[in-house]
XYZ file of C-alpha atoms in Angstrom:
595
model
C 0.000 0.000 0.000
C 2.828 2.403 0.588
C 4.746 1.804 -2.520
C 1.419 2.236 -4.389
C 0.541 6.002 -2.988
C 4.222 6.742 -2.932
C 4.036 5.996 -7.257
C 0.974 7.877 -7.352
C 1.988 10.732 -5.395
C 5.364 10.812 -7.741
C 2.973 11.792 -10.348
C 0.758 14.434 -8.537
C 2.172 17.911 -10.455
C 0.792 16.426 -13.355
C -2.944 15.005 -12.076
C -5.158 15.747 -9.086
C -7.373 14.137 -6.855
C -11.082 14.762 -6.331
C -10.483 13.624 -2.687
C -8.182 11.995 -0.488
C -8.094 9.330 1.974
C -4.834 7.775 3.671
C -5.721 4.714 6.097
C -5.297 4.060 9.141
C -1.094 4.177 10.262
C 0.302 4.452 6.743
C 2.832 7.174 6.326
C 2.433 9.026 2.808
C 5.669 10.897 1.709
C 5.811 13.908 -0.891
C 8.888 15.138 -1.503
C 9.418 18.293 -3.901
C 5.809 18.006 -5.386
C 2.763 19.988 -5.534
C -0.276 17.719 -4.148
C -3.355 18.967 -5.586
C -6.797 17.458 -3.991
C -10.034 19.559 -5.630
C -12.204 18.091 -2.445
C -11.572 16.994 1.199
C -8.573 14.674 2.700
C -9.269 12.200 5.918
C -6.259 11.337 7.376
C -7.670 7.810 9.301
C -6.144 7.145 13.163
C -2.368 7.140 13.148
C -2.071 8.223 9.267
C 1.142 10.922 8.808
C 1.111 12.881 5.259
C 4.642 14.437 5.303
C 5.500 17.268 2.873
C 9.107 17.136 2.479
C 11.683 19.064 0.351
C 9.407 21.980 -0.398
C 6.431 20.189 -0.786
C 3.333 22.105 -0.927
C -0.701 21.352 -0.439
C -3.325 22.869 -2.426
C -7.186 22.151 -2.161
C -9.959 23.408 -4.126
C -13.063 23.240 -2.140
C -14.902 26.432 -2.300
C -16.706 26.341 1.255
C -15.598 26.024 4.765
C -13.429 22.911 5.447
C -14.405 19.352 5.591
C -11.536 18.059 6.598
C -11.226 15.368 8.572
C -9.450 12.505 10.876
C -7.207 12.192 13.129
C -4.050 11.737 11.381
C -1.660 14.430 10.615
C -0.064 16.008 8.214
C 3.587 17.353 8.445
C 5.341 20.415 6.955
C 8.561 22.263 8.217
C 9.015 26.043 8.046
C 11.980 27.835 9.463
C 11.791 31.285 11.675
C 14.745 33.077 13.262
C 16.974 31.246 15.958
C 17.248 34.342 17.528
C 15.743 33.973 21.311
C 15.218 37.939 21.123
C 13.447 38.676 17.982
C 9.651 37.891 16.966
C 8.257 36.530 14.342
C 4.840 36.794 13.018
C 3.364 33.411 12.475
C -0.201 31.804 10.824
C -0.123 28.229 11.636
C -1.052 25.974 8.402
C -2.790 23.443 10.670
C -4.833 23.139 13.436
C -5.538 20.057 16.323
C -6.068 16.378 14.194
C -9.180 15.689 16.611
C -12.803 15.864 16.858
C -15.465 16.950 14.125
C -14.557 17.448 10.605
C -13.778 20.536 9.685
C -11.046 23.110 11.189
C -10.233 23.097 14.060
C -7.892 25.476 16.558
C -4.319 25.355 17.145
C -1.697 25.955 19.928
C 2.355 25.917 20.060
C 1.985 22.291 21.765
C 1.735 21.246 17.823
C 5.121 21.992 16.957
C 7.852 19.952 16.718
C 11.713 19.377 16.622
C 12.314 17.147 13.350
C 14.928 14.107 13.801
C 14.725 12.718 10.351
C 12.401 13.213 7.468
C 9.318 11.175 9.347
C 10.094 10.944 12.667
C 9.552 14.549 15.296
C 10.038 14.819 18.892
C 7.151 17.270 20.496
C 8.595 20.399 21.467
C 9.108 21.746 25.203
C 6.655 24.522 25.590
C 8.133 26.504 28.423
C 5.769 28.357 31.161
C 5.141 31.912 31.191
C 7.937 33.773 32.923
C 10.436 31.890 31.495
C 12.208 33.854 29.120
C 14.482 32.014 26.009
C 13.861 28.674 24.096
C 16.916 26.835 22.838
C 17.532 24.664 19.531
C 18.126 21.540 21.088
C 16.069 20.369 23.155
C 13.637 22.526 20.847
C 11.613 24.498 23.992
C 9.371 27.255 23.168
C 8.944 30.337 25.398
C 5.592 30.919 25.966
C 6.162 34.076 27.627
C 5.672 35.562 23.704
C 2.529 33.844 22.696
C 0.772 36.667 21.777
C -2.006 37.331 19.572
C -4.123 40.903 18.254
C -7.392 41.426 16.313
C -9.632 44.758 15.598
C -7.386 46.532 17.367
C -6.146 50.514 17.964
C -3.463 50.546 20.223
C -0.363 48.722 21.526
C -2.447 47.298 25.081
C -5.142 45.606 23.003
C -2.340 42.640 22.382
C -3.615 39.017 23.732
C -1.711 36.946 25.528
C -2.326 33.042 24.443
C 0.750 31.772 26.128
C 0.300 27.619 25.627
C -2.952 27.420 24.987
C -4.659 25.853 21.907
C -7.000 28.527 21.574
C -5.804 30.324 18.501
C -8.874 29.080 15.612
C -7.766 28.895 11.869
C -6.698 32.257 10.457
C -4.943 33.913 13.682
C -1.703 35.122 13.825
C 0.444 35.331 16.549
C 4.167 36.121 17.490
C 6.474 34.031 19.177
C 10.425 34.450 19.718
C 13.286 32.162 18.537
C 15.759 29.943 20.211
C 19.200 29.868 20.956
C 21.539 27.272 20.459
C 22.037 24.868 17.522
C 20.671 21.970 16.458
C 22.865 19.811 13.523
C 20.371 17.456 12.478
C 19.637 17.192 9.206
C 16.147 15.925 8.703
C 15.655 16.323 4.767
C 19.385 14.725 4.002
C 20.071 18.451 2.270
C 23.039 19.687 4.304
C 20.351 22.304 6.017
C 20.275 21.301 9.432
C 17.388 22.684 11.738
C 19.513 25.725 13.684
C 23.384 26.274 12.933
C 23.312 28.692 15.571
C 23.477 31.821 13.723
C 20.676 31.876 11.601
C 17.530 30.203 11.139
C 15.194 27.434 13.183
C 13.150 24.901 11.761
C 9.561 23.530 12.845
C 7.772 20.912 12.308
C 4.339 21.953 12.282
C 1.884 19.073 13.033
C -2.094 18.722 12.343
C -5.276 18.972 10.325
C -4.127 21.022 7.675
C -6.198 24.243 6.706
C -8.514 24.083 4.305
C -11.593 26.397 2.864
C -12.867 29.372 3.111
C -11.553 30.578 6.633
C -12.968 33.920 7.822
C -10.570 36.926 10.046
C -12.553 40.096 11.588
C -11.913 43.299 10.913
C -12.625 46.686 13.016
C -13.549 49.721 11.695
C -10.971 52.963 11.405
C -7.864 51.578 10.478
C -7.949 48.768 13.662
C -5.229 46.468 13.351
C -6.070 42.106 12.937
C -2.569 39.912 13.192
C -3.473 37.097 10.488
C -1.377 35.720 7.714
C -0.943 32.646 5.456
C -3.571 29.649 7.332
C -2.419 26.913 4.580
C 0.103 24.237 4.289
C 1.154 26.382 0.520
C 2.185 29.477 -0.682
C -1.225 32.257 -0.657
C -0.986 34.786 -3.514
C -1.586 38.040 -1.152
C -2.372 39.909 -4.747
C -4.995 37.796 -4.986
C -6.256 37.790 -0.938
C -6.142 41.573 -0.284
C -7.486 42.536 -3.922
C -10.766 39.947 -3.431
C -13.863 42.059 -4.196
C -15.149 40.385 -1.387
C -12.688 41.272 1.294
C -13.437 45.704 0.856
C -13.663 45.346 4.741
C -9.823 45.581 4.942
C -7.635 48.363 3.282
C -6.215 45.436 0.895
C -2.630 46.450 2.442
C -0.059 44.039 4.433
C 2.570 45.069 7.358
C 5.305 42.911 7.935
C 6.897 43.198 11.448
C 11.002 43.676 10.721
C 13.309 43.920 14.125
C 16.847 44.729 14.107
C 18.632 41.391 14.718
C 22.006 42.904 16.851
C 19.597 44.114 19.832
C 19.829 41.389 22.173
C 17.391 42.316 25.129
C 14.052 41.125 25.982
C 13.256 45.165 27.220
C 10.675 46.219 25.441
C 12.296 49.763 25.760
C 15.410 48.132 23.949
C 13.564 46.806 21.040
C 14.146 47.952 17.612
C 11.771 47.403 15.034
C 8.369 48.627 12.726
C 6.568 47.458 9.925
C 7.388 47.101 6.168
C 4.525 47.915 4.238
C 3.435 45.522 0.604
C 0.639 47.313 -1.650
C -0.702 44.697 -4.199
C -1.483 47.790 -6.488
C -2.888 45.938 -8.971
C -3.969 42.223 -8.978
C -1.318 40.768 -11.607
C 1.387 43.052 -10.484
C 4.369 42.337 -8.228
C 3.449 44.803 -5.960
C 5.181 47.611 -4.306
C 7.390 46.712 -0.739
C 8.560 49.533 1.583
C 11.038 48.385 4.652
C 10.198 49.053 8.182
C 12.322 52.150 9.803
C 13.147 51.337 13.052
C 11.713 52.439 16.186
C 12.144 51.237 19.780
C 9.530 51.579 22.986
C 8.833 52.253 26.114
C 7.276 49.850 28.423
C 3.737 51.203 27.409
C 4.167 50.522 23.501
C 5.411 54.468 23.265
C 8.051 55.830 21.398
C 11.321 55.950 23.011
C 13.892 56.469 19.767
C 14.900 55.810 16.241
C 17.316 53.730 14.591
C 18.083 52.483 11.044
C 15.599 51.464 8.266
C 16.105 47.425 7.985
C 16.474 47.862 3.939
C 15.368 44.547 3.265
C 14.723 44.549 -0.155
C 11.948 41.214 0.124
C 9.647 40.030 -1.890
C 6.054 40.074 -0.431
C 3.527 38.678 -3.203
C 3.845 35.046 -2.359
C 3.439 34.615 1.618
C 5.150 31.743 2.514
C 3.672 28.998 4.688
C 3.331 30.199 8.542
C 4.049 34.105 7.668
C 2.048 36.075 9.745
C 0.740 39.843 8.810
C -1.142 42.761 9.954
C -4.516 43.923 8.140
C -6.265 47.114 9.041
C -9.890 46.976 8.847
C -11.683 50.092 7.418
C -15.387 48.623 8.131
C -16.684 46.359 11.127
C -16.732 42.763 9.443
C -14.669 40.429 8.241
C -12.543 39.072 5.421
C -12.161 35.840 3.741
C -8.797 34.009 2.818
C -9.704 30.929 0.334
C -8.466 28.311 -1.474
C -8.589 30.299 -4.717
C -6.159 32.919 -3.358
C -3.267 29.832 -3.286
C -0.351 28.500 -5.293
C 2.493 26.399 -5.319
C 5.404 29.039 -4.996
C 8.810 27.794 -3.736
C 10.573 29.650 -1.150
C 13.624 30.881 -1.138
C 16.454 31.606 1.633
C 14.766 34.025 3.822
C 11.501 33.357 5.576
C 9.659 35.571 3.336
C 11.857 35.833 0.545
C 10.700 33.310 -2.548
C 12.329 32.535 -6.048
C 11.501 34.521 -8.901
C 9.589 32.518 -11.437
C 8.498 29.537 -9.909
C 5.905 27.643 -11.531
C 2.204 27.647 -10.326
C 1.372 24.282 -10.871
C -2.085 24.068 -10.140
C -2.827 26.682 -13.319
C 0.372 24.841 -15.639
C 2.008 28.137 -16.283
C 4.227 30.716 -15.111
C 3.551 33.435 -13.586
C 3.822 36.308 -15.601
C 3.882 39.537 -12.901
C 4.022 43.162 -14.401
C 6.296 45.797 -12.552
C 4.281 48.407 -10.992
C 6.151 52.289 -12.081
C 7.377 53.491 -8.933
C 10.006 55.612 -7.340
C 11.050 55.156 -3.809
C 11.999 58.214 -1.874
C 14.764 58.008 0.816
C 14.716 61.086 4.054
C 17.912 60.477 6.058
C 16.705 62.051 9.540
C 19.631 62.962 11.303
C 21.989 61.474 10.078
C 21.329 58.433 12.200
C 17.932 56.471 10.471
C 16.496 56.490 6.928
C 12.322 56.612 6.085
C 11.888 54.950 2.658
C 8.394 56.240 0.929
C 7.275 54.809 -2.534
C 5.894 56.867 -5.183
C 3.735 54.657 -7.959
C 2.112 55.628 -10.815
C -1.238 54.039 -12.537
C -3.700 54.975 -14.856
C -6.398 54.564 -12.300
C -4.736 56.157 -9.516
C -6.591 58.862 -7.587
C -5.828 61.858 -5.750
C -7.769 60.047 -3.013
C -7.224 56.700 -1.014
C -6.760 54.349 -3.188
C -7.535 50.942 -1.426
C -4.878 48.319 -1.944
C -2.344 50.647 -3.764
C -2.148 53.631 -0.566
C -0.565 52.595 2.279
C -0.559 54.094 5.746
C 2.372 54.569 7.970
C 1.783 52.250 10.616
C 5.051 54.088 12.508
C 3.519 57.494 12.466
C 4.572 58.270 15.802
C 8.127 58.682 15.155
C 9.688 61.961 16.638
C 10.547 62.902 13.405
C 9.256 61.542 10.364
C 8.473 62.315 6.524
C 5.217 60.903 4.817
C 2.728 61.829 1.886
C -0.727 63.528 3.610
C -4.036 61.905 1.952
C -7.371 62.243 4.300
C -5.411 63.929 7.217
C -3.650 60.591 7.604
C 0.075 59.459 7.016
C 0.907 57.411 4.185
C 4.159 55.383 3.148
C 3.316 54.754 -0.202
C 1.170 56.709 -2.652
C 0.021 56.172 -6.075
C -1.139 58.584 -8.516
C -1.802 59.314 -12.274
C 1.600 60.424 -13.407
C 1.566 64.092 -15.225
C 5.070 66.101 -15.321
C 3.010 69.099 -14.086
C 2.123 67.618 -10.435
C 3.524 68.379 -7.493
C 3.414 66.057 -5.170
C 3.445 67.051 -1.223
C 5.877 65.456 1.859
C 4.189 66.034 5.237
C 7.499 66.561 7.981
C 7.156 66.881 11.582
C 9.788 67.383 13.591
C 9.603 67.240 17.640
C 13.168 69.539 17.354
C 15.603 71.029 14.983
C 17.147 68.247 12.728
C 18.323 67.498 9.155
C 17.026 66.052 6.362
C 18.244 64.203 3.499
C 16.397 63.387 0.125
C 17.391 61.229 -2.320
C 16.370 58.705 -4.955
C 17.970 55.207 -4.204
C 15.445 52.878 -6.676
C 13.249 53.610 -9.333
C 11.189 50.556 -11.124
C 9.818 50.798 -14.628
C 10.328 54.676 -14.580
C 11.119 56.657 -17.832
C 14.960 57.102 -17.651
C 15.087 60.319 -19.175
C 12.259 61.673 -16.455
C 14.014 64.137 -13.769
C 12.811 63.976 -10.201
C 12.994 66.973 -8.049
C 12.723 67.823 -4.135
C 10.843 71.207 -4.188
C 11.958 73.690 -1.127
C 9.126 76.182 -1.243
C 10.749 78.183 1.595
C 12.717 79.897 -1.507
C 11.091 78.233 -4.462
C 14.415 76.199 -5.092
C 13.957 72.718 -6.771
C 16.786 69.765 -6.228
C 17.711 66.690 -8.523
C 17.133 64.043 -6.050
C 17.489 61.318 -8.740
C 20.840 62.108 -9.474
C 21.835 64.104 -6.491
C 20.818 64.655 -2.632
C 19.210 67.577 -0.968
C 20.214 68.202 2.707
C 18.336 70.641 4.975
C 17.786 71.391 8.438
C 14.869 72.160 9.505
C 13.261 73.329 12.965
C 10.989 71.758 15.409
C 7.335 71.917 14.133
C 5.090 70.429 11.085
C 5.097 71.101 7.377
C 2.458 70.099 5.302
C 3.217 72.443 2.260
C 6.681 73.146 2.296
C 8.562 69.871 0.392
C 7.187 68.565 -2.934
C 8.707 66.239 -5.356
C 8.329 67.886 -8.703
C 8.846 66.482 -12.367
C 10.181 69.654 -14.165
C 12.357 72.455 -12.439
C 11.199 75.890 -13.063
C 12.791 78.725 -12.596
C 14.498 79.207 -9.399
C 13.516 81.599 -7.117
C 10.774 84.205 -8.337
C 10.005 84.786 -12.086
C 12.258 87.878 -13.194
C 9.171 90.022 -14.321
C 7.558 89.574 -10.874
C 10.660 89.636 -9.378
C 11.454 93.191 -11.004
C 7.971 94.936 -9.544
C 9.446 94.517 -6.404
C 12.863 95.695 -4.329
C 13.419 93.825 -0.957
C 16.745 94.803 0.789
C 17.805 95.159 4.205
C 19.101 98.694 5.937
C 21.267 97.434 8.341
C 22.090 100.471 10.283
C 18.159 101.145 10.835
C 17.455 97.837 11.530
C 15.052 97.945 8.815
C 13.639 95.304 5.975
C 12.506 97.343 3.216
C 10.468 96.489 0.382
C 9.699 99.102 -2.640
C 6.238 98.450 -4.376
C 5.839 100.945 -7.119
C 3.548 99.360 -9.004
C 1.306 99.027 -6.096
C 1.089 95.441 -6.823
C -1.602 93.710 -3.667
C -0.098 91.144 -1.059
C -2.198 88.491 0.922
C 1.130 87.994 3.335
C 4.585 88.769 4.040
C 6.847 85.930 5.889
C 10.536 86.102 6.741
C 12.192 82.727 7.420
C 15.678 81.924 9.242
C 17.663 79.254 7.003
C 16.193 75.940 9.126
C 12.649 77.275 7.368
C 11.591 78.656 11.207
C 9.009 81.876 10.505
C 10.859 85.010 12.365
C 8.163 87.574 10.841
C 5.028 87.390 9.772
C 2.415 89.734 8.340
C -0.850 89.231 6.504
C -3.640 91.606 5.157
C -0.675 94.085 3.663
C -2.288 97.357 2.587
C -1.719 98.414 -0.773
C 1.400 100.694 -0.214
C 4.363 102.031 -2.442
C 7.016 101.219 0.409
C 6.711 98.452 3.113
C 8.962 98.502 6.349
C 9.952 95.812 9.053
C 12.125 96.156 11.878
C 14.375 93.403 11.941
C 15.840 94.942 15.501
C 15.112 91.484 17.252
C 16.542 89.199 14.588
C 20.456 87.947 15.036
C 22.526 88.460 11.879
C 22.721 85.576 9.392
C 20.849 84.871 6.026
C 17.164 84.770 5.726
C 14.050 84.043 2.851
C 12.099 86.809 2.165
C 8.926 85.864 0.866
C 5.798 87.937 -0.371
C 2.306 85.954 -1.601
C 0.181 88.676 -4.335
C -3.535 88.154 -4.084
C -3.083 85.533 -7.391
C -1.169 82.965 -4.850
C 2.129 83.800 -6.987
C 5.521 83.971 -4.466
C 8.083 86.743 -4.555
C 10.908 85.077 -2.646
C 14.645 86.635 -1.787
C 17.457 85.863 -0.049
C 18.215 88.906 2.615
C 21.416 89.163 4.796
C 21.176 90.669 7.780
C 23.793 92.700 10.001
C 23.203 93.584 13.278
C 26.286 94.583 14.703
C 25.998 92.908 18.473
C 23.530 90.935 16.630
C-alpha cells in the first residue's frame, strides 16, 4: 500500500485528486511536489502525510473545510533562531481531533524534526520563562501573543500555551538559541546552525476552505497571515472584491537582529509595508524604519531602516501579517487565493519565477512604475516612501495601492498627507506638471536628506525633483541629494517632489515689480512696491525654514517697512504671496552689529 501512494503521489504535479483518503497508520511521503486534492482529505487514526523538500498542499473546495481525521499532516518552516526577535506566524494546521472541519491550534503542535518522518514534540516553556533553545527545541511561551480589531499597543492578547488560537490567527512568538545539527531532509540544512535560522515541524489537520478573520472599523489592526500548508498569492487575498472590509494592504513586522534584550524599551523594530497595487502586479514593498519603545508601547527612539529589499507577493507557509480593517466585518482568505510558490532563503523571501502548478504556467507579474523616496533624519535612520504611478490612480485613497504609515509616531518623520492621515506609499496618475506634497514633523531642529535610491519601470530620461518652497528652489534628487535642516514643528506644504524644475527663485518680471533689501544700520527690511502690486502675506524665514516675521492683510502701499531689531545676523528668505497665490521670494542678509 505504501509503494502504491508513494508511485501515485510521484505523479501528482501532473494530475489531481477529487479527494483523499490515507488509512489508518500508513505514512504518505511527498517530496518536492505539488499535491493537488479539488475536495476533502481524511487522514484515518495514526495516518502521517509528510511534505518534504518543499512540498506544498493545495485544495480546491470552495466552502468552509471538511476536513477530517485524526491523522496528521507534516510540513517544516523555518523562523529566526534568535531567542530575542519575533516573528509573526499563521499556523497551516490546526488540532487532528474531533469533528470534521477546522479546528484550533496551539504551540503544543510543533515539533523538533529528527529525520524526514520521525519529530520529537517540542518543550513549551511556562510563562515567565524567558528564552527557548535549539536543542532540546523548547518554546517560550512568555511571547505567545495574539491581536485582532485593534487601535493601540495594550489591546495585544496573551495566548501563552494554549490551543486557543482558531484557523486564520496570527500570533508572534520568539526564537531559540543554540544549535541543532540534524539534518532531517538529508540536504546539508540542518534545523539551527546557531546563527541563523530554526526549523519547525508543524503538526495537524491542515487548513482548508474558506476561513474567515474580523476586521474593526478605522484603520484597527487584525494579526493574520498565510492559514495553509502552501504558498497564498496576497495579490490575490487583499485585492478579493469580497474582502473591501480591509484596506487590501499588508505590514510585515522587521526587528533589528544585533539588539539582544528582551526590554521592550530596547527593542528595535516597525513594519514594512506591501501594496498589491494591482492584482497581476508584483506589488510595491517599503522596509520598516526602526523604532524602539517604552514599556507602554510608546516611542522611546529611532534607529536604522532594515532595507530589506523582500519580496512580499507570495506569503510563505506560517508568515504572519497585519490587516487594518476600514469597516466592522470580516474578510475571507480561500483556497482560490493559493499557489504552489517555492521559497527561497529568507523566511519571506521566494524565487523569482516559480511555476504555479495548479494553473500549468508561469507566472507572468508586471512591474508596478514606482520611485522610492529616501529622508535620512539625522543622520542616524532612513524613512523609505514609494511613489507609484497608474492609470487609475486617484488623488484620493486608493484601497490596496495607498498605504498608511503604521510608525507614524516617530519623533521625526516624513510621509505623503491623503485624508489627514500618514501614508508610506502613494500612487497617482503620473503628469510632469504635479507636485506632489511630503508632510514633515519634527519634535526639534534636525536634518534632512532626500534622495532617490530605486526607481522601477520609470522613464529614464524623467528628472525627479525635491521642491523647497521656503525659496522656491527645486533639487535633482534622482541624481543628487538635498540636505536641509529644519526646525521643530510640522510642514504640510513646504517639500514637494516635482517632475520639471522651473525657474528658481521668483520669475524675473515679478521679481522686477518689487525691491526687498535690508538697511542694516536702521534695523530695517525694506520692500519698494511701485507698481502698487496687492499682497495676501509677508513671511521672513531663518535658514532651518523657522518663521521670524510674519504679516498678513498688507495694505496696498508704495514702500513696506519691518524692523528686523530682534533678529540675530545671518541669512534669511524673504517671501511675499500677491492676491493671485504667486511667491516673490529673496534671499536677505542681515547685520546687526551685536547681533
Amino acid at each position: 500500500m505504501m509503494k502504491k501512494l508513494f508511485s501515485l503521489l510521484v505523479l501528482i504535479s501532473l494530475k489531481s485528486f477529487s479527494q483523499m483518503y490515507v488509512g489508518a497508520s500508513t505514512p504518505v511521503y511527498v517530496k518536492n511536489q505539488v499535491l493537488y486534492v479539488t475536495g476533502v482529505i481524511n487522514l484515518a487514526s495514526g495516518s502521517n502525510l509528510y511534505l518534504r523538500n518543499n512540498s506544498q498542499l493545495l485544495q480546491g473546495t470552495a466552502a468552509a473545510s471538511a476536513n477530517s481525521g485524526t491523522g496528521t499532516v507534516s510540513v517544516y518552516q523555518e523562523g529566526t533562531s534568535d531567542n530575542f526577535e519575533y516573528n509573526y506566524w499563521c499556523s497551516p494546521v490546526g488540532a487532528a481531533s474531533g469533528a470534521a472541519g477546522g479546528s484550533n491550534f496551539g504551540i503544543a503542535l510543533l515539533n523538533r524534526p529528527v529525520n524526514s518522518t520521525d519529530a520529537v514534540s517540542a518543550v513549551i516553556l511556562p510563562a515567565g520563562s524567558y528564552n527557548g533553545t535549539a536543542l532540546p527545541l523548547s518554546i517560550a511561551s512568555n511571547w505567545i501573543y495574539k491581536l485582532t480589531n485593534a487601535g493601540s499597543y495594550s489591546q495585544w492578547s496573551f495566548v501563552g500555551a494554549a490551543s486557543s488560537m482558531a484557523p486564520g490567527e496570527g500570533f508572534t512568538m520568539k526564537g531559540t538559541s543554540g544549535s541543532d545539527t540534524a539534518d532531517p531532509e538529508a540536504t546539508g540544512v540542518v534545523n539551527n546552525n546557531g546563527a541563523g535560522r530554526q526549523r519547525y515541524d508543524f503538526r495537524g489537520r491542515p487548513n482548508d476552505g474558506n476561513i474567515l478573520v474580523s476586521v474593526g472599523t478605522g484603520n484597527a489592526a487584525t494579526l493574520t497571515g498565510n492559514p495553509y500548508p502552501s504558498a497564498l498569492d496576497l495579490n490575490a487575498f487583499l485585492m478579493d472584491p469580497s474582502n473591501s472590509s480591509c484596506t487590501r494592504v499588508a505590514y510585515f513586522w522587521e526587528q533589528d537582529k544585533t539588539v539582544d534584550s528582551h526590554y521592550l524599551s530596547a527593542y528595535r523594530g516597525g513594519y514594512g509595508t506591501y501594496s498589491p497595487g494591482s492584482l497581476g502586479s508584483n506589488g510595491i514593498y517599503v522596509p520598516a524604519t526602526f523604532n524602539s519603545y517604552n514599556s507602554d508601547g510608546s516611542l522611546n527612539t529611532t534607529g536604522t531602516s532594515s532595507g530589506l529589499a523582500i519580496e512580499r507577493r507570495y506569503s510563505p507557509i506560517g508568515q504572519g501579517f497585519l490587516i487594518n480593517g476600514n469597516t466592522n466585518g470580516q474578510v475571507t482568505i480561500k483556497n482560490s487565493h493559493r499557489v504552489f510558490y517555492k521559497e527561497g532563503g529568507a523566511l519571506s523571501q521566494f524565487a523569482k519565477n516559480s511555476k504555479n502548478t495548479e494553473a500549468g504556467k508561469m507566472q507572468e507579474n508586471t512591474e508596478i512604475s514606482h520611485i522610492k523616496i529616501n529622508t535620512i533624519i539625522n543622520s542616524a535612520f532612513t524613512r523609505q516612501l514609494a511613489l507609484a504611478f497608474m492609470p487609475d490612480a486617484t488623488d484620493a485613497v486608493d484601497p490596496g495601492l495607498d498605504a498608511l504609515n503604521m510608525d507614524e509616531a516617530l519623533p521625526a518623520d516624513v510621509s505623503f498627507w491623503l485624508e489627514n492621515a500618514s501614508y508610506v506609499i502613494q500612487g497617482v496618475n503620473f503628469d510632469p506638471s504635479k507636485k506632489i506634497p511630503l508632510a514633515v514633523h519634527a519634535d526639534k531642529a534636525c536634518t534632512l536628506k532626500f534622495y532617490i535610491p530605486e526607481t522601477v519601470d520609470f522613464d529614464a530620461s524623467q528628472n525627479v525633483y525635491l521642491l523647497d518652497e521656503l525659496d522656491s528652489s527645486y533639487h535633482d534628487i534622482k541624481n543628487g541629494s538635498y540636505q536641509v535642516g529644519v526646525a521643530a514643528g510640522i510642514y504640510n506644504d513646504r517639500f514637494k517632489i516635482a517632475f520639471n524644475s522651473q525657474t528658481l527663485g521668483t520669475p524675473g518680471a515679478l521679481r522686477s515689480s518689487l525691491a526687498i533689501y535690508q538697511e542694516n544700520e536702521s534695523r530695517t527690511l525694506k520692500a519698494l512696491n511701485p507698481g502698487r502690486l496687492k499682497f495676501r502675506s509677508f513671511n521672513l524665514y531663518d535658514m532651518t525654514g523657522k518663521t521670524v516675521l510674519h504679516k498678513k492683510g498688507l495694505p496696498q502701499e508704495e514702500v513696506y517697512s519691518f524692523s528686523t531689531a530682534a533678529l540675530s545676523s545671518g541669512v534669511y528668505i524673504a517671501v511675499f504671496l500677491t492676491e493671485e497665490n504667486e511667491k516673490i521670494t529673496q534671499k536677505i542678509i542681515i547685520f546687526n552689529s551685536g547681533g
